[in-house]
XYZ file of C-alpha atoms in Angstrom:
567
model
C 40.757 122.012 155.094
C 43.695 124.346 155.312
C 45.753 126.082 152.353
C 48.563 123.067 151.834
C 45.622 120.334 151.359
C 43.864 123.259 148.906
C 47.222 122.811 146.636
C 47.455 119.252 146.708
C 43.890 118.372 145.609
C 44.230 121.204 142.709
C 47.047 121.700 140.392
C 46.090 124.368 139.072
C 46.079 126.350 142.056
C 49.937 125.072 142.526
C 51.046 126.158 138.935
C 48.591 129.287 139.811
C 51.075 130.327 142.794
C 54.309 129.235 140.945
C 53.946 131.946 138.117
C 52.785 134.038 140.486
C 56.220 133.484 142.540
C 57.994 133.451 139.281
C 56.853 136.902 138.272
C 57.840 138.197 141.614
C 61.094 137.736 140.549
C 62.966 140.624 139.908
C 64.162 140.625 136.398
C 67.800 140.954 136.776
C 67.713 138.101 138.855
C 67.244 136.065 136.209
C 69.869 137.967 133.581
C 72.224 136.724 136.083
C 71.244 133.428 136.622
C 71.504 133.469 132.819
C 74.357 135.081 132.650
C 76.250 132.112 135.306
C 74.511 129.498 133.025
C 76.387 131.507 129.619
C 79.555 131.524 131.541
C 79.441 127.771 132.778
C 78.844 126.457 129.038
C 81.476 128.523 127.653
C 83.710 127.609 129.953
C 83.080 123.670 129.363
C 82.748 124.155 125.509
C 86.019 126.671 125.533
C 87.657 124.204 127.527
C 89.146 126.754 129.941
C 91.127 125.474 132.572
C 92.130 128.278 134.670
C 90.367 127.178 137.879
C 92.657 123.961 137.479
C 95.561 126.127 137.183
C 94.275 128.092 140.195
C 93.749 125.032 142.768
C 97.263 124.260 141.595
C 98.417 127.626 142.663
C 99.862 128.443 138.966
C 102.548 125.790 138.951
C 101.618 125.106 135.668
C 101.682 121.001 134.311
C 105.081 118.934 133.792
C 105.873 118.069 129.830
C 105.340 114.372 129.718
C 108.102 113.178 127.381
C 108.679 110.102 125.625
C 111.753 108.340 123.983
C 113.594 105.029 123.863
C 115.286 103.508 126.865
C 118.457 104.135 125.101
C 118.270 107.194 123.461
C 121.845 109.099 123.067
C 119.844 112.193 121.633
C 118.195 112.271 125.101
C 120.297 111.436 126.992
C 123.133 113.705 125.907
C 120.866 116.283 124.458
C 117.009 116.683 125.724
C 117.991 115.881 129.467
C 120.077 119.299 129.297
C 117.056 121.518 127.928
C 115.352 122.637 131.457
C 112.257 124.304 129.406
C 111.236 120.531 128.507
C 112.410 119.455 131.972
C 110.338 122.365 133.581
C 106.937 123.030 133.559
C 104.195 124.721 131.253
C 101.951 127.451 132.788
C 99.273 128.911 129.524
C 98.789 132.846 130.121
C 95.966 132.696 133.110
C 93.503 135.555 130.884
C 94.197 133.014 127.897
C 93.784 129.630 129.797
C 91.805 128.293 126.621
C 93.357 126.398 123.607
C 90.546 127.704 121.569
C 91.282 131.294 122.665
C 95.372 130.318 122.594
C 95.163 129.146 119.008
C 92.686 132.364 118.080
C 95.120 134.662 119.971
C 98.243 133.658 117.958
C 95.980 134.105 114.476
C 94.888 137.562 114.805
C 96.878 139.034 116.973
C 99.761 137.395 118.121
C 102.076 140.342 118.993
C 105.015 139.147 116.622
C 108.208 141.265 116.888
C 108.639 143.841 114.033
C 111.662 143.308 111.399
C 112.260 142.900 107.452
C 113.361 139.938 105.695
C 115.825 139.922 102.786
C 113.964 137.843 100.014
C 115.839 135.622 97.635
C 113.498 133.753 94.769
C 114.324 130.177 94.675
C 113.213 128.507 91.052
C 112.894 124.394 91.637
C 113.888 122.176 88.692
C 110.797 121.396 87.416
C 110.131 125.478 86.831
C 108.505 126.333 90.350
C 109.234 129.710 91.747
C 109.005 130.500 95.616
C 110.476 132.770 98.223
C 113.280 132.743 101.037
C 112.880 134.549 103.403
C 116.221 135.144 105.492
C 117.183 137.346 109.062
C 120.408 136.846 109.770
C 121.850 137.168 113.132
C 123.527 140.118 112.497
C 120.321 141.992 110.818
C 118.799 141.673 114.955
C 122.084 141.944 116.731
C 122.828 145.546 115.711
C 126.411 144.358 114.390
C 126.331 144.946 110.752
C 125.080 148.871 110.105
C 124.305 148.073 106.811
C 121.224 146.472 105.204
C 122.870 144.771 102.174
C 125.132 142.681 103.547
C 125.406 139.342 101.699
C 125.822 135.941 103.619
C 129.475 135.186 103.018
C 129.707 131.000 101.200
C 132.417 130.478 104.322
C 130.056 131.776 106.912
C 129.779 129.141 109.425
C 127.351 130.407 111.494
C 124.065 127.738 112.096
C 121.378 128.298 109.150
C 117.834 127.378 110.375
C 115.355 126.374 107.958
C 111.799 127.548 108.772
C 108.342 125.310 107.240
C 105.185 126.698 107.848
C 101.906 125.799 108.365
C 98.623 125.194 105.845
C 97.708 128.418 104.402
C 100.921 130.344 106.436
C 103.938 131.981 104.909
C 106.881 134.055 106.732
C 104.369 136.640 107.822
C 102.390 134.526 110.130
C 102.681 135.895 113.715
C 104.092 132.596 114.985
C 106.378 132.128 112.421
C 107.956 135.918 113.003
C 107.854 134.820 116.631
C 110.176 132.157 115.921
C 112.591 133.788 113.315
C 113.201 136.508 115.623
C 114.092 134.553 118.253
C 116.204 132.187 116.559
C 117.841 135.286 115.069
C 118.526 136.822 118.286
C 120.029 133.271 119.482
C 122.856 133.898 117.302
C 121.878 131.422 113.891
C 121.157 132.516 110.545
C 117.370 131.681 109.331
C 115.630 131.175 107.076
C 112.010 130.746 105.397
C 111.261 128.419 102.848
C 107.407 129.323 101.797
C 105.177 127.202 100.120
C 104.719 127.367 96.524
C 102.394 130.572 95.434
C 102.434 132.071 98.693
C 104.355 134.514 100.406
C 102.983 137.085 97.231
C 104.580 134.691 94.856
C 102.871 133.633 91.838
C 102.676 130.133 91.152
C 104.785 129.604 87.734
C 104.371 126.205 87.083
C 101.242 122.976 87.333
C 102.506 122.143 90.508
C 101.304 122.684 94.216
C 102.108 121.775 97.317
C 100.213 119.672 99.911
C 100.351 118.309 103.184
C 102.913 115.408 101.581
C 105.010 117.435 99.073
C 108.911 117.041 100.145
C 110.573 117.735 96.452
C 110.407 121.631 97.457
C 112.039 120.981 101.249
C 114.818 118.511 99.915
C 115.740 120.806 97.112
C 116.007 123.681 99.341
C 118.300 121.957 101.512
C 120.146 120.535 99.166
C 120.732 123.906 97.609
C 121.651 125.835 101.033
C 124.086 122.461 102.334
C 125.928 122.997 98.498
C 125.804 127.212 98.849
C 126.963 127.335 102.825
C 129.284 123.919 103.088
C 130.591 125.133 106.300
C 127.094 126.278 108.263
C 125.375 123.384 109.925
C 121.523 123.001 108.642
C 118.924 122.437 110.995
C 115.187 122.835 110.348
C 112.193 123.501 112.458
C 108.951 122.872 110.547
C 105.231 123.901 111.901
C 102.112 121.889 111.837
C 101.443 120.748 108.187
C 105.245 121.931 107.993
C 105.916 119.327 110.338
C 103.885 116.832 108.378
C 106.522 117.808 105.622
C 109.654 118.082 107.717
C 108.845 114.139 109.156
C 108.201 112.900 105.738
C 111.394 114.143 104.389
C 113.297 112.528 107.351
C 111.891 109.634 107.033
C 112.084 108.852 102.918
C 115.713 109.905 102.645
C 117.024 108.787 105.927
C 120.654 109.138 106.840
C 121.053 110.787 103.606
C 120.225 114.345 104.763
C 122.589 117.339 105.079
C 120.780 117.914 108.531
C 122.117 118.251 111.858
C 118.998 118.331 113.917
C 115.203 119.135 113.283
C 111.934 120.210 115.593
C 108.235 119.151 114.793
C 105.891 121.265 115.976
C 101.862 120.716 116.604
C 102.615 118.064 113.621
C 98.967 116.170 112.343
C 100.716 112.689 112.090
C 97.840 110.795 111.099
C 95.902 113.127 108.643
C 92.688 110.698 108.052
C 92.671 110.509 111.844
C 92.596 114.304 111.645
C 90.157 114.528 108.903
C 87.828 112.707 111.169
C 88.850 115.149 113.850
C 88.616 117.968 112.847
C 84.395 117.741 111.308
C 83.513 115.531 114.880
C 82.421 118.021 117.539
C 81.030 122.098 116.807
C 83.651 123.430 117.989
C 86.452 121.739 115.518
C 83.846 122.236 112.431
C 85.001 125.840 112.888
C 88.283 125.416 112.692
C 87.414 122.974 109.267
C 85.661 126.128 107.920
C 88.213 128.475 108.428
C 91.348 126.469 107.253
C 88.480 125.831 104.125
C 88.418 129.636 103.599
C 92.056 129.875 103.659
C 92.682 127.318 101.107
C 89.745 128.750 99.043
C 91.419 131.883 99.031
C 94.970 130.365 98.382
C 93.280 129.203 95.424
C 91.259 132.073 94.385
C 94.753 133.884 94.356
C 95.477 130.922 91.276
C 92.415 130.659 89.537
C 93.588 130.403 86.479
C 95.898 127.155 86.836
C 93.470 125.416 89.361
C 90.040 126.081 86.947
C 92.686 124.035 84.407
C 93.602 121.416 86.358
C 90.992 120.879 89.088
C 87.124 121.193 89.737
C 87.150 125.439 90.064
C 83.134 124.848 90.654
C 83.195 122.226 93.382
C 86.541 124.514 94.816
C 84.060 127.230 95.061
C 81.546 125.140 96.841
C 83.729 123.437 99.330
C 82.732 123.648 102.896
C 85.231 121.755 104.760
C 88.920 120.676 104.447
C 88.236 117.427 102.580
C 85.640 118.803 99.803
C 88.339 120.918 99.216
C 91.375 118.045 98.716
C 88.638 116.391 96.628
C 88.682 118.981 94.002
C 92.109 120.538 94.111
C 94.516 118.436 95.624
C 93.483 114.766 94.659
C 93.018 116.298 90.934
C 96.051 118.342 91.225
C 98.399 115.605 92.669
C 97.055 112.304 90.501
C 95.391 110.603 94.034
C 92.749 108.334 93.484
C 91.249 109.673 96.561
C 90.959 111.626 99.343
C 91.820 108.998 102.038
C 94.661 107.235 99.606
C 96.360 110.832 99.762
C 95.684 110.917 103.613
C 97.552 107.762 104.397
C 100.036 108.370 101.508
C 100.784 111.901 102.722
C 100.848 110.742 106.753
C 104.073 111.273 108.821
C 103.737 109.180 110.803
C 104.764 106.079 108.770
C 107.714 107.620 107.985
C 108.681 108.663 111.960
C 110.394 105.072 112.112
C 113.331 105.528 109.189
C 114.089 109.116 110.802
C 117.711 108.960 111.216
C 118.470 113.052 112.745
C 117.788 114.237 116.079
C 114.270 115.114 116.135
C 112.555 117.033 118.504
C 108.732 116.275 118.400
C 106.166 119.314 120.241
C 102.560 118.495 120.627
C 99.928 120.062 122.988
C 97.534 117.253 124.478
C 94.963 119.932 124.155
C 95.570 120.915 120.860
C 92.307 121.850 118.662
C 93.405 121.118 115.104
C 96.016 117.952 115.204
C 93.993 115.866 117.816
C 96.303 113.529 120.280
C 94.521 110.226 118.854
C 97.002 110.896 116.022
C 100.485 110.875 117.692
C 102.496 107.778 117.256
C 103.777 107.120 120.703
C 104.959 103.674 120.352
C 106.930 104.545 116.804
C 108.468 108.048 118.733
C 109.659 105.870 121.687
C 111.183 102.684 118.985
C 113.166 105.318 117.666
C 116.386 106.383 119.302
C 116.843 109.787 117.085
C 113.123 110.759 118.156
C 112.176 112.598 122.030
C 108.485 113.801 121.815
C 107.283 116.398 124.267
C 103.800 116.135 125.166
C 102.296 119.674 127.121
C 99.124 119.443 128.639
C 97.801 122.479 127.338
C 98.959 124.899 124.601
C 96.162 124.843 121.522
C 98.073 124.594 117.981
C 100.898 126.682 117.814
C 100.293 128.795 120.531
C 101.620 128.280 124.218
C 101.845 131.800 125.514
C 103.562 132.241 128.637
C 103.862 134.894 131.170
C 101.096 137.466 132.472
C 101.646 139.400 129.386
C 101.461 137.021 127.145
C 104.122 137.976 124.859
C 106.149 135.044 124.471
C 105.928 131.181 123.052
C 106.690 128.499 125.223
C 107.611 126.329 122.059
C 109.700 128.437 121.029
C 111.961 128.656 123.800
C 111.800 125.267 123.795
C 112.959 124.425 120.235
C 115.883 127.023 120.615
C 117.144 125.760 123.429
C 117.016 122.178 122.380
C 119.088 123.650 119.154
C 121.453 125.332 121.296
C 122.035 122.116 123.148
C 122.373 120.149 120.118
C 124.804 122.316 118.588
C 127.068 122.249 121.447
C 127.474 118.444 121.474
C 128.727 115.614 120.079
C 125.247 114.337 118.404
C 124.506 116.541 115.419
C 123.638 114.076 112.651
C 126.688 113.571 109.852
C 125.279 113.087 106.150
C 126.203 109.627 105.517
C 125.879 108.651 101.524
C 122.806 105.837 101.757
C 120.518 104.537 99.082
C 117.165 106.948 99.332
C 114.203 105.721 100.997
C 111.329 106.889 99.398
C 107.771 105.554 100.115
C 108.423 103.011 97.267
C 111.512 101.947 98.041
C 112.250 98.564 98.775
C 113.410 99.805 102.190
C 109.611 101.095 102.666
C 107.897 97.977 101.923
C 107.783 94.636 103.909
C 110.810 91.989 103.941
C 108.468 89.408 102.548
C 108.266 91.645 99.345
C 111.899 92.062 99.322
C 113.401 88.482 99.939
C 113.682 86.205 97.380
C 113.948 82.687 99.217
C 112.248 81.177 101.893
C 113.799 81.135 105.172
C 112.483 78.090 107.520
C 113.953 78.443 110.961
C 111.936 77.308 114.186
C 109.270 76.806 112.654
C 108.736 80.463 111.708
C 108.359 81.128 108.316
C 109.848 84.102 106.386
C 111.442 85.959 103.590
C 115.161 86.169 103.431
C 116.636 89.097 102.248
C 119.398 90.218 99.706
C 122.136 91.002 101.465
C 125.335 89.210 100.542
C 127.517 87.405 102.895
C 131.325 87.119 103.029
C 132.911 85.566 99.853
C 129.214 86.028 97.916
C 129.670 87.668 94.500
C 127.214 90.932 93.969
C 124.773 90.752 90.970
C 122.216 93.127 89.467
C 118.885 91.847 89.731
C 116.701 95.144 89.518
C 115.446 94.420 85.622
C 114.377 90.765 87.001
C 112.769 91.448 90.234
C 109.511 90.008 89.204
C 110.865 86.770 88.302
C 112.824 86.559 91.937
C 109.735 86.354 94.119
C 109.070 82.894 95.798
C 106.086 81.250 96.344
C 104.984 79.273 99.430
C 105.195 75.868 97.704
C 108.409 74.122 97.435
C 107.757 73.541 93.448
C 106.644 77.370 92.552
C 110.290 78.233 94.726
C 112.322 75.844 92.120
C 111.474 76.901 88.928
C 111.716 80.483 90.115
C 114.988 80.253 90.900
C 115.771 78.298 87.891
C 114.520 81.212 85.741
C 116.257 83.523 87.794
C 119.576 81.314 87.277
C 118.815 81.754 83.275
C 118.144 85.272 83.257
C 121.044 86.238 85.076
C 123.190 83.593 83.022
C 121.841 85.121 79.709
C 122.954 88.651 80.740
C 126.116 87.747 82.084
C 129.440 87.568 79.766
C 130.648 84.329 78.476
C 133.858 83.731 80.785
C 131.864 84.441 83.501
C 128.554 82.856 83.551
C 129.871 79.393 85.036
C 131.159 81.211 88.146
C 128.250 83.591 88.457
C 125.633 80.375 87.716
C 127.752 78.157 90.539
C 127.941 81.202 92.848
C 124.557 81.568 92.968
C 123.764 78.116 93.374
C 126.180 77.614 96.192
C 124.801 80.490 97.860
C 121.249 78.199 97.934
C 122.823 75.890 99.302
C 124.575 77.478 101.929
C 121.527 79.340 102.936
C 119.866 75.913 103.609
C 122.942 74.329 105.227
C 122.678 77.276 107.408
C 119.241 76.113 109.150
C 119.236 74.381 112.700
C 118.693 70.635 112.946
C 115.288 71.120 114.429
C 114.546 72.927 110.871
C 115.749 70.371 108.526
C 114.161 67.563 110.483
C 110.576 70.276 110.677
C 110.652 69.973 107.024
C 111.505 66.508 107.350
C 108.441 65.593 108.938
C 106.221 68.085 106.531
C 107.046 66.174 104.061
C 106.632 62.979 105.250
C 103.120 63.915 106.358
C 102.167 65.587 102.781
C 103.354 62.533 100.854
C 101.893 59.871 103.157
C 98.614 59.906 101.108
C 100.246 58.457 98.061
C 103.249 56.198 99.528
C 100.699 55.088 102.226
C 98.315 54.087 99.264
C 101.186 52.736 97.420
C 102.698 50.175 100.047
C 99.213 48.761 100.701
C 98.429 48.054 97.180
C 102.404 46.273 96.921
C 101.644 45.184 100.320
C 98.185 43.073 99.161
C 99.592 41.814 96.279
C 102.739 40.029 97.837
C 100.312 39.068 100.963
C 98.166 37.238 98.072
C 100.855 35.517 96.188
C 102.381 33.756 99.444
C 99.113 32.617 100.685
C 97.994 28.456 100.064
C 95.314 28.247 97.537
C 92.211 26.841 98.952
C 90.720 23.516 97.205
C 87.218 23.019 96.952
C 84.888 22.455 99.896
């Protein structure tokens, strides 16, 4: 029997001669094997993707983009911007959204300047900060400090929202002010209620859904600067913000164009996000830390209105909206003020040119959450989609010392400016997200529209020669049922209440106006229609007629019959 049959009829022998093999093994052999093993899962759970760049010889990814077929703002705006037309190469040493999106945070490298501070006080006794750099504080123009901005001045005024937690000192938020500075506009930051190193002065906060601060802002600068077109750029929960606004007030805006960045969108879709894999429940912690802090810096207001205790215990994002900001704001709960808070119901009624930025790769505001098909419905909206870039970040260059979004957004302003498709405040009812302009067209229409066989509310708008009512006090009693009896007497109490408030020499025409109006709405119908309801009818009723001609049927059968005699 040789040595190979020795090891297969004993084991132990075989496991004897393995560990001796495996302690021949010289020990840094296996530091580096574990060392290649290290490097392999970090790369994987980093998500690095500079060997894709390399086998692609650093040509960087094209910017997907999407918009409507017949988009003017694209058309005439976007398909001018090369940076969006061009490609997106990350810094090869920071080929990592995770390290991107760390990299901006701590260090950053944001250009060195001083803002001129103005204190803004809200109506409803909130105090926070501007911060403004003017074009001529970077251009080296003006040689003194104090300058004032003149109320004439038309030069472009940018309005800067940042990000949870952020405030004008944020390194990408510098990054961006300088920039736009440099680029010849006026800008200027509008920082979230107690930060910035202001105190908060009144019981209210802001969160990921509060617009009151942003409109009132605007509203201020558009009445201050009449002749300096308003644009504003806001940054991930500022872009939450920005969208919201758009979308609730509509064409009613004093803005000429806007930019979302690295918006959230969806922020129940985040909240599920951002606690699903290790790697995001890091990023959780540390926004949870920076809102524990923001409200460490307020303890005395939030241990008054919220749960201080369960504050302090928080260890993610949502314990921390369940005891300060659902207290705070008067939400029920956490997910009713994540879908009430969401931009992206409100990206459909945005009505100004609106640039939309978000990285594919992006570690905080996960892709699941963009609205693609409501970004390419809307003409006013072009979304830019990089492959790579983290949240906020997209360095560029072997240094590292510039912001790919940021070029991108300036440009896209410069374009805008330049043309014909800068948005014109147009004097519209507001759209707020309980207006009726918000809420289905079966809750707004009071009659029932039949046509085709589709059924559905018709709405209030009047037609030519139709006399205009008020019927806000008696919306309840306009709503019409389903059944052809319930629609009836509602509009016959509808007729009355109107009637009643009404003056005398004018009820008659008001009372026939409305009811010709009725009528012409169903004289409007096709054939097909009034024959459909025709034959409902007929088919409903048939029961009881059916019933009804039998019985007179049997009767007269019975009377004209011979009677039959006896057998």
């Amino acid at each position: 029997m040789d040595r190979s049959d020795a090891v297969l009829e004993t084991p132990a022998t075989a496991y004897e001669l393995l560990f001796k093999s495996a302690v021949a093994i010289p020990l840094p052999h296996y530091l580096a094997a574990g060392l290649f093993c290290f490097v392999v899962f970090l790369y994987n759970f980093l998500e690095f993707h500079f060997f894709q760049d390399l086998f692609s010889g650093f040509r960087g990814a094209p910017v997907f983009l999407t918009y409507n077929a017949s988009s003017e703002i694209y058309h005439g705006v976007v398909s001018k911007c090369r940076t969006l037309h061009g490609r997106y190469l990350a810094t090869p040493w920071l080929s990592s959204p995770h390290i991107q999106t760390s990299f901006i945070n701590f260090f950053g490298r944001p250009p060195l300047f001083t803002y001129r501070r103005q204190m803004f006080h809200s109506s409803d006794g909130g105090t926070f900060a501007l911060d403004w750099l003017l074009h001529s504080d970077v251009s080296g123009v003006a040689a003194q400090n104090d300058n004032a901005l003149a109320k004439d001045d038309a030069t472009p005024i940018v309005i800067m929202i940042p990000g949870l937690t952020s405030d004008s000192a944020s390194p990408y938020m510098k990054h961006l002010v300088f920039d736009t500075a440099k680029n010849g506009w006026n800008v200027v930051v509008s920082n979230h209620r107690g930060l910035g190193g202001v105190s908060v002065t009144s019981d209210c906060f802001y969160n990921a859904g509060w617009t009151e601060d942003v409109r009132e802002v605007i509203n201020h600068l558009h009445k201050e600067y009449p002749a300096a077109p308003l644009f504003v750029v806001g940054t991930s929960i500022g872009a939450n913000i920005l969208v919201k606004y758009l979308g609730e007030d509509g064409e009613n805006v004093p803005i000429a164009g806007a930019a979302a960045v690295c918006s959230p969108w969806d922020l129940l879709i985040g909240s599920r996000f951002i606690s699903r894999r290790l790697v995001q429940r890091f990023y959780d912690r540390a926004l949870t830390i920076g809102l524990q802090g923001y409200a460490q810096l307020h303890e005395t207001r939030y241990a008054r209105l919220a749960n201080w205790e369960g504050i302090k215990r928080s260890r993610s994002i949502r314990d921390f909206d369940t005891h300060a900001t659902c207290l705070v704001g008067k939400y029920e709960t956490v997910d009713a003020y994540y879908r009430h808070c969401s931009s992206a119901a409100f990206i459909g009624q945005v009505s100004v040119p609106l640039l939309c930025i978000s990285a594919l790769d992006d570690p905080v505001c996960t892709r699941e959450a963009i609205p693609w098909d409501e970004c390419r419905a809307n003409k006013y909206v072009v979304l830019a989609t990089p492959l790579h870039g983290g949240h906020l970040a997209f360095f560029e260059g072997i240094t590292g010392s510039r912001l790919w979004w940021v070029r991108a957004v300036n440009e896209y302003l410069g374009v805008l400016l330049s043309s014909s498709y800068m948005h014109k405040q147009k004097k519209a009812e507001s759209v707020g997200p309980y207006s009726p302009l918000m809420q289905s067209s079966i809750d707004q229409g009071p009659y029932l529209n039949v046509a085709d066989g589709m059924v559905a509310a018709m709405g209030n708008d009047q037609t030519d020669g139709e006399e205009t009512f008020e019927e806000n006090k008696d919306q309840t009693n306009q709503t019409a049922s389903v059944t052809e009896s319930h629609a009836l007497s509602g509009r016959k109490s509808d007729f009355a209440t109107t009637d009643a408030q009404s003056s005398k020499d004018g009820a008659e025409t008001k009372g026939s106006g409305v009811v010709q109006r009725f009528l012409n709405q169903i004289s409007r119908q096709h054939n097909k229609s009034i024959w459909l309801l025709a034959y409902i009818a007929l088919l409903s009723s048939w029961p009881v007629v059916g019933a009804a001609l039998g019985y007179f049927y049997r009767r007269k059968l019975k009377k004209g019959l011979p009677g039959r005699g006896p057998k």
